């Protein structure tokens, strides 16, 4: 968005500054500097969210941008790798690792469910501490969930007996 349309954070002792003062002062703290940074919020730390975070970490100036990833699970399941499990190229341990292992230094990761997206206020409410996260840009990469029962005959008698999906670790291992 256009930063000229948003209020600028005022810091320092307002009583000693002119009434028109809205910019940073010489008494800024590190917390104040973080609050002035642009915020990139990525919902979802799966393959797409992780790829976006890694790309943006190399493209955006870390002195100007704070990148935060929110996901409800600490564990990253490298879903594209599931396809290689049935062929013995990868094992379970190759496709399951902590999310932090896939994100570069400086990216904040918050483990929490997402409760609401409020685009009119440029913020997201997360379950952890009923906290709000403000953003300048939002990427929604919350992934997919297969619903085999929506395909007639797929989820009936042979599901997980002779019919498997590689969208889950268990399905890939069964294949």
Coordinates of N, CA and C in Angstrom, one line a residue:
X1 N 0.8 -1.2 0.0 CA 0.0 0.0 0.0 C 0.8 1.2 0.0
X2 N 0.2 2.4 -0.1 CA 0.9 3.6 -0.1 C 1.1 4.1 1.3
X3 N 2.4 4.2 1.7 CA 2.7 4.6 3.1 C 2.3 6.1 3.4
X4 N 2.1 6.9 2.4 CA 1.7 8.2 2.6 C 0.2 8.3 3.1
X5 N -0.5 7.3 2.9 CA -1.9 7.3 3.4 C -2.1 6.7 4.8
X6 N -1.0 6.1 5.3 CA -1.1 5.5 6.6 C -0.4 6.4 7.6
X7 N -0.8 6.4 8.9 CA -0.1 7.2 9.9 C 1.3 6.6 10.1
X8 N 2.2 7.5 10.3 CA 3.6 7.1 10.6 C 3.8 7.0 12.1
X9 N 4.5 6.0 12.5 CA 4.7 5.8 14.0 C 5.4 7.0 14.6
X10 N 4.9 7.5 15.7 CA 5.6 8.6 16.4 C 6.3 8.0 17.6
X11 N 7.6 8.3 17.7 CA 8.3 7.8 18.8 C 9.0 8.9 19.6
X12 N 9.6 8.6 20.7 CA 10.3 9.6 21.5 C 9.3 10.4 22.4
X13 N 9.7 11.5 22.9 CA 8.9 12.3 23.8 C 8.1 13.3 23.0
X14 N 6.8 13.1 22.8 CA 6.0 13.9 21.9 C 5.9 15.4 22.5
X15 N 6.0 15.5 23.8 CA 5.8 16.8 24.4 C 7.0 17.8 24.0
X16 N 8.1 17.2 23.7 CA 9.3 18.0 23.3 C 9.4 18.2 21.8
X17 N 8.4 17.7 21.0 CA 8.4 17.8 19.6 C 7.3 18.7 19.1
X18 N 7.5 19.3 18.0 CA 6.4 20.1 17.4 C 5.2 19.3 17.2
X19 N 4.0 19.9 17.1 CA 2.7 19.2 16.9 C 2.7 18.5 15.6
X20 N 3.4 18.9 14.6 CA 3.4 18.3 13.3 C 4.4 17.1 13.2
X21 N 5.2 16.8 14.3 CA 6.2 15.8 14.2 C 5.5 14.4 14.2
X22 N 5.8 13.6 13.1 CA 5.2 12.3 13.0 C 6.3 11.3 12.6
X23 N 7.5 11.7 12.5 CA 8.6 10.8 12.0 C 9.4 10.3 13.2
X24 N 10.4 9.4 12.8 CA 11.2 8.9 13.9 C 12.1 9.9 14.5
X25 N 12.5 9.7 15.7 CA 13.4 10.6 16.4 C 14.7 10.0 16.7
X26 N 15.6 10.7 17.3 CA 17.0 10.2 17.6 C 16.9 9.2 18.7
X27 N 15.8 9.1 19.4 CA 15.6 8.2 20.6 C 14.9 6.9 20.2
X28 N 14.9 6.6 18.9 CA 14.2 5.3 18.5 C 14.9 4.1 19.1
X29 N 14.1 3.2 19.5 CA 14.6 1.9 20.0 C 14.6 0.9 18.9
X30 N 15.2 -0.3 19.2 CA 15.2 -1.3 18.2 C 13.7 -1.8 17.9
X31 N 12.9 -1.8 18.9 CA 11.5 -2.2 18.7 C 10.8 -1.2 17.8
X32 N 11.0 0.1 18.0 CA 10.4 1.1 17.1 C 10.9 0.9 15.7
X33 N 12.2 0.6 15.5 CA 12.6 0.4 14.1 C 11.9 -0.8 13.4
X34 N 11.7 -1.9 14.2 CA 11.0 -3.1 13.6 C 9.5 -2.6 13.3
X35 N 8.9 -1.8 14.1 CA 7.5 -1.4 13.8 C 7.5 -0.5 12.5
X36 N 8.5 0.1 12.2 CA 8.6 0.9 10.9 C 8.8 0.1 9.7
X37 N 9.3 -1.1 9.9 CA 9.6 -2.0 8.7 C 8.3 -2.4 8.0
X38 N 8.4 -2.6 6.7 CA 7.3 -3.2 6.0 C 7.1 -4.6 6.4
X39 N 5.9 -5.1 6.4 CA 5.6 -6.5 6.9 C 5.1 -7.4 5.8
X40 N 5.8 -8.4 5.5 CA 5.3 -9.5 4.6 C 4.9 -10.6 5.4
X41 N 3.6 -11.0 5.3 CA 3.0 -12.1 6.1 C 2.7 -13.2 5.2
X42 N 3.2 -14.4 5.5 CA 2.9 -15.6 4.7 C 2.2 -16.6 5.6
X43 N 0.9 -16.9 5.2 CA 0.1 -17.9 5.9 C 0.4 -19.2 5.2
X44 N 1.0 -20.1 6.0 CA 1.3 -21.5 5.5 C 2.8 -21.6 5.3
X45 N 3.3 -22.7 5.9 CA 4.7 -23.0 5.9 C 5.0 -24.3 5.2
X46 N 4.1 -24.7 4.3 CA 4.3 -25.9 3.5 C 5.3 -25.5 2.3
X47 N 5.2 -26.3 1.3 CA 6.1 -26.1 0.1 C 6.0 -24.7 -0.5
X48 N 4.8 -24.3 -0.8 CA 4.6 -23.0 -1.4 C 5.0 -21.8 -0.5
X49 N 4.6 -21.9 0.7 CA 4.9 -20.8 1.7 C 6.4 -20.7 1.9
X50 N 7.0 -21.9 2.0 CA 8.5 -21.9 2.3 C 9.2 -21.4 1.0
X51 N 8.8 -21.8 -0.2 CA 9.4 -21.3 -1.4 C 9.3 -19.8 -1.5
X52 N 8.1 -19.3 -1.2 CA 7.9 -17.8 -1.2 C 8.8 -17.1 -0.2
X53 N 8.8 -17.6 1.0 CA 9.7 -17.0 2.1 C 11.1 -17.0 1.7
X54 N 11.6 -18.1 1.1 CA 13.0 -18.1 0.7 C 13.3 -17.2 -0.4
X55 N 12.4 -17.1 -1.4 CA 12.6 -16.2 -2.5 C 12.6 -14.7 -2.1
X56 N 11.6 -14.4 -1.2 CA 11.5 -13.0 -0.8 C 12.7 -12.6 0.1
X57 N 13.2 -13.6 0.9 CA 14.3 -13.3 1.8 C 15.5 -12.8 1.0
X58 N 15.6 -13.3 -0.3 CA 16.8 -12.9 -1.2 C 16.4 -11.7 -2.0
X59 N 15.2 -11.4 -2.2 CA 14.7 -10.2 -3.0 C 14.5 -9.0 -2.2
X60 N 14.1 -9.1 -1.0 CA 13.7 -7.9 -0.2 C 14.8 -7.5 0.8
X61 N 15.0 -6.2 0.9 CA 16.0 -5.7 1.8 C 15.7 -6.0 3.3
X62 N 16.5 -6.7 4.0 CA 16.2 -7.1 5.4 C 16.1 -5.9 6.3
X63 N 16.7 -4.8 5.9 CA 16.6 -3.6 6.7 C 15.3 -2.9 6.6
X64 N 14.5 -3.2 5.5 CA 13.3 -2.6 5.3 C 12.1 -3.5 5.5
X65 N 12.3 -4.8 5.4 CA 11.2 -5.8 5.4 C 11.3 -6.8 6.6
X66 N 10.2 -7.1 7.2 CA 10.1 -8.2 8.2 C 9.2 -9.2 7.5
X67 N 9.8 -10.4 7.4 CA 9.0 -11.6 6.8 C 8.6 -12.5 7.9
X68 N 7.3 -12.8 8.0 CA 6.8 -13.7 9.0 C 6.0 -14.8 8.3
X69 N 6.2 -16.1 8.8 CA 5.5 -17.2 8.3 C 4.7 -17.8 9.5
X70 N 3.4 -18.0 9.2 CA 2.5 -18.6 10.2 C 2.0 -19.9 9.7
X71 N 2.2 -20.9 10.6 CA 1.7 -22.3 10.2 C 1.3 -23.0 11.5
X72 N 0.3 -23.8 11.4 CA -0.2 -24.5 12.6 C 0.7 -25.7 13.1
X73 N 1.6 -26.1 12.3 CA 2.4 -27.3 12.5 C 3.9 -27.0 12.5
X74 N 4.7 -27.4 13.5 CA 6.1 -27.2 13.5 C 6.9 -28.1 12.5
X75 N 6.2 -29.1 12.0 CA 6.9 -30.1 11.1 C 6.6 -29.7 9.7
X76 N 7.6 -29.7 8.8 CA 7.4 -29.5 7.4 C 7.4 -30.9 6.7
X77 N 6.4 -31.1 5.9 CA 6.2 -32.3 5.1 C 6.5 -31.9 3.7
X78 N 7.6 -32.3 3.1 CA 7.9 -31.9 1.7 C 7.1 -32.8 0.8
X79 N 5.9 -32.3 0.5 CA 4.9 -33.1 -0.3 C 5.4 -33.5 -1.6
X80 N 6.1 -32.7 -2.4 CA 6.6 -33.1 -3.7 C 7.5 -34.4 -3.6
X81 N 8.2 -34.5 -2.4 CA 9.1 -35.6 -2.2 C 8.3 -36.9 -2.0
X82 N 7.0 -36.8 -1.6 CA 6.3 -38.0 -1.3 C 6.2 -39.0 -2.5
X83 N 6.2 -38.4 -3.7 CA 6.1 -39.1 -4.9 C 7.3 -40.1 -5.1
X84 N 8.5 -39.7 -4.5 CA 9.7 -40.5 -4.6 C 9.8 -41.6 -3.6
X85 N 9.0 -41.6 -2.6 CA 9.0 -42.6 -1.5 C 8.7 -44.0 -2.1
X86 N 7.7 -44.2 -2.9 CA 7.4 -45.5 -3.4 C 8.5 -46.1 -4.3
X87 N 9.3 -45.3 -4.8 CA 10.4 -45.8 -5.7 C 11.7 -45.9 -4.9
X88 N 11.7 -45.6 -3.6 CA 12.9 -45.8 -2.8 C 13.9 -44.7 -2.9
X89 N 13.6 -43.6 -3.7 CA 14.5 -42.5 -3.8 C 14.7 -41.7 -2.5
X90 N 13.5 -41.5 -1.8 CA 13.5 -40.8 -0.5 C 12.8 -41.8 0.5
X91 N 13.2 -41.6 1.7 CA 12.5 -42.3 2.8 C 11.7 -41.3 3.6
X92 N 11.0 -41.7 4.6 CA 10.2 -40.8 5.4 C 11.0 -39.7 6.1
X93 N 12.2 -40.0 6.5 CA 13.1 -39.0 7.2 C 13.5 -37.9 6.2
X94 N 13.6 -38.3 4.9 CA 14.0 -37.3 3.9 C 13.0 -36.2 3.7
X95 N 11.7 -36.5 4.0 CA 10.6 -35.5 3.6 C 10.0 -34.9 4.8
X96 N 10.4 -35.2 6.0 CA 9.8 -34.7 7.2 C 11.0 -34.0 8.1
X97 N 10.9 -32.7 8.3 CA 11.9 -32.0 9.0 C 11.2 -30.8 9.7
X98 N 11.9 -30.2 10.7 CA 11.3 -29.0 11.3 C 11.2 -27.9 10.3
X99 N 10.2 -27.1 10.3 CA 10.0 -26.0 9.3 C 11.2 -25.0 9.4
X100 N 11.7 -24.8 10.6 CA 12.8 -23.8 10.7 C 14.0 -24.2 9.8
X101 N 14.2 -25.5 9.6 CA 15.3 -26.0 8.8 C 15.3 -25.5 7.3
X102 N 14.1 -25.1 6.9 CA 13.9 -24.7 5.5 C 13.8 -23.2 5.3
X103 N 13.9 -22.5 6.4 CA 13.7 -21.0 6.3 C 15.0 -20.3 6.7
X104 N 15.4 -19.3 5.9 CA 16.7 -18.6 6.2 C 16.6 -17.8 7.5
X105 N 17.8 -17.5 8.0 CA 17.9 -16.7 9.2 C 17.2 -15.4 9.0
X106 N 16.5 -14.9 10.0 CA 15.9 -13.6 9.9 C 14.4 -13.7 9.7
X107 N 13.9 -14.8 9.2 CA 12.5 -15.0 9.0 C 11.9 -15.5 10.3
X108 N 10.8 -14.8 10.7 CA 10.1 -15.2 11.9 C 9.1 -16.3 11.6
X109 N 9.1 -17.3 12.4 CA 8.0 -18.3 12.2 C 7.2 -18.4 13.5
X110 N 5.9 -18.4 13.3 CA 5.0 -18.5 14.4 C 4.1 -19.7 14.2
X111 N 4.1 -20.6 15.2 CA 3.3 -21.8 15.2 C 2.0 -21.5 15.8
X112 N 1.0 -21.4 15.0 CA -0.4 -21.1 15.5 C -1.4 -21.4 14.4
X113 N -2.6 -21.7 14.8 CA -3.7 -21.7 13.9 C -4.1 -20.3 13.5
X114 N -4.7 -20.1 12.4 CA -5.1 -18.8 11.9 C -6.6 -18.8 12.2
X115 N -7.1 -17.7 12.8 CA -8.5 -17.6 13.2 C -9.3 -16.7 12.2
X116 N -8.7 -15.6 11.7 CA -9.4 -14.7 10.8 C -8.4 -13.9 10.0
X117 N -8.8 -13.6 8.8 CA -8.1 -12.7 8.0 C -9.0 -11.4 7.8
X118 N -8.5 -10.3 8.2 CA -9.2 -9.0 8.1 C -8.6 -8.1 7.1
X119 N -8.9 -8.3 5.8 CA -8.2 -7.6 4.7 C -8.5 -6.1 4.8
X120 N -9.6 -5.7 5.3 CA -9.9 -4.3 5.4 C -9.1 -3.6 6.4
X121 N -8.5 -4.3 7.3 CA -7.6 -3.8 8.4 C -6.2 -4.2 8.2
X122 N -5.9 -4.9 7.1 CA -4.5 -5.4 6.9 C -4.0 -6.2 8.1
X123 N -4.8 -7.1 8.6 CA -4.3 -7.9 9.7 C -4.9 -9.3 9.7
X124 N -4.2 -10.2 10.5 CA -4.7 -11.5 10.6 C -4.7 -11.8 12.1
X125 N -5.7 -12.5 12.6 CA -5.8 -12.9 14.0 C -5.4 -14.4 14.1
X126 N -4.5 -14.6 15.0 CA -4.0 -16.0 15.2 C -4.5 -16.5 16.5
X127 N -4.5 -17.8 16.7 CA -5.0 -18.4 17.9 C -4.0 -18.2 19.1
X128 N -2.7 -18.2 18.8 CA -1.7 -18.1 19.8 C -1.9 -16.7 20.5
X129 N -2.2 -16.7 21.7 CA -2.4 -15.4 22.5 C -3.5 -14.5 21.9
X130 N -4.4 -15.0 21.1 CA -5.4 -14.2 20.4 C -4.8 -12.9 19.8
X131 N -3.6 -13.1 19.2 CA -2.8 -12.0 18.7 C -3.2 -11.6 17.3
X132 N -3.0 -10.3 17.0 CA -3.2 -9.8 15.6 C -1.8 -9.6 15.0
X133 N -1.7 -10.0 13.7 CA -0.5 -9.7 13.0 C -0.8 -8.7 11.9
X134 N -0.2 -7.6 11.9 CA -0.5 -6.6 10.8 C 0.4 -6.9 9.6
X135 N 0.0 -6.5 8.4 CA 0.8 -6.8 7.2 C 0.6 -5.7 6.2
X136 N 1.7 -5.5 5.4 CA 1.6 -4.7 4.2 C 1.2 -5.5 3.0
X137 N 1.8 -6.7 3.0 CA 1.5 -7.7 1.9 C 1.2 -9.0 2.5
X138 N 0.3 -9.8 2.0 CA -0.2 -11.0 2.5 C -0.1 -12.1 1.4
X139 N 0.5 -13.2 1.7 CA 0.5 -14.4 0.8 C -0.2 -15.5 1.6
X140 N -1.2 -16.0 0.9 CA -2.0 -17.2 1.5 C -1.5 -18.4 0.8
X141 N -0.8 -19.3 1.5 CA -0.3 -20.5 0.9 C -0.6 -21.7 1.9
X142 N -1.8 -21.8 2.2 CA -2.2 -22.8 3.3 C -2.4 -24.2 2.8
X143 N -2.1 -24.5 1.6 CA -2.1 -25.8 1.1 C -3.4 -26.4 0.7
X144 N -3.4 -27.7 0.5 CA -4.5 -28.5 0.0 C -4.9 -29.6 1.0
X145 N -6.1 -30.0 0.9 CA -6.5 -31.2 1.7 C -7.3 -32.1 0.7
X146 N -6.9 -33.3 0.6 CA -7.6 -34.2 -0.3 C -8.9 -34.6 0.3
X147 N -9.9 -34.8 -0.6 CA -11.2 -35.2 -0.1 C -11.7 -36.3 -1.0
X148 N -11.2 -37.5 -0.8 CA -11.4 -38.7 -1.7 C -12.9 -39.0 -1.8
X149 N -13.7 -38.7 -0.7 CA -15.1 -39.1 -0.7 C -15.9 -38.3 -1.7
X150 N -15.3 -37.2 -2.3 CA -16.0 -36.5 -3.3 C -15.9 -37.1 -4.7
X151 N -15.1 -38.1 -4.8 CA -15.0 -38.9 -6.1 C -15.7 -40.2 -5.9
X152 N -16.8 -40.4 -6.6 CA -17.6 -41.6 -6.4 C -16.8 -42.9 -6.5
X153 N -16.8 -43.8 -5.5 CA -16.2 -45.0 -5.5 C -14.7 -45.0 -5.0
X154 N -14.1 -43.8 -4.9 CA -12.7 -43.8 -4.5 C -12.5 -44.1 -3.1
X155 N -13.3 -43.6 -2.2 CA -13.1 -43.7 -0.7 C -13.9 -44.9 -0.1
X156 N -14.3 -45.8 -1.0 CA -15.2 -46.8 -0.4 C -14.3 -48.0 0.0
X157 N -14.6 -49.2 -0.5 CA -14.0 -50.4 0.0 C -12.5 -50.5 -0.1
X158 N -11.9 -50.0 -1.2 CA -10.5 -50.2 -1.5 C -9.6 -49.1 -1.0
X159 N -10.2 -48.0 -0.5 CA -9.4 -46.9 0.0 C -8.4 -47.4 1.1
X160 N -7.2 -47.1 0.9 CA -6.1 -47.6 1.8 C -5.9 -49.1 1.9
X161 N -6.5 -49.8 0.9 CA -6.2 -51.2 0.7 C -5.5 -51.4 -0.6
X162 N -6.1 -51.0 -1.7 CA -5.4 -51.1 -3.0 C -5.4 -49.7 -3.7
X163 N -6.1 -48.7 -3.1 CA -6.0 -47.3 -3.6 C -5.4 -46.5 -2.6
X164 N -4.3 -45.8 -3.0 CA -3.5 -44.9 -2.1 C -3.3 -43.6 -2.8
X165 N -3.1 -42.6 -2.0 CA -2.7 -41.3 -2.5 C -1.3 -40.9 -2.0
X166 N -0.5 -40.2 -2.8 CA 0.8 -39.8 -2.3 C 0.8 -38.4 -1.7
X167 N -0.4 -37.9 -1.4 CA -0.5 -36.6 -0.8 C -0.3 -36.6 0.8
X168 N -0.2 -37.8 1.3 CA 0.2 -37.9 2.7 C 1.4 -38.9 2.8
X169 N 2.1 -38.8 3.9 CA 3.3 -39.7 4.1 C 2.8 -41.1 4.2
X170 N 1.7 -41.4 4.9 CA 1.2 -42.7 5.1 C 0.8 -43.3 3.7
X171 N 0.1 -42.5 2.9 CA -0.2 -43.0 1.6 C 1.0 -43.3 0.7
X172 N 2.0 -42.4 0.8 CA 3.2 -42.6 0.0 C 4.0 -43.8 0.4
X173 N 4.0 -44.1 1.8 CA 4.7 -45.3 2.3 C 3.9 -46.5 1.9
X174 N 2.6 -46.5 1.8 CA 1.8 -47.6 1.4 C 2.0 -48.0 0.0
X175 N 2.2 -47.0 -0.9 CA 2.4 -47.2 -2.3 C 3.7 -48.0 -2.5

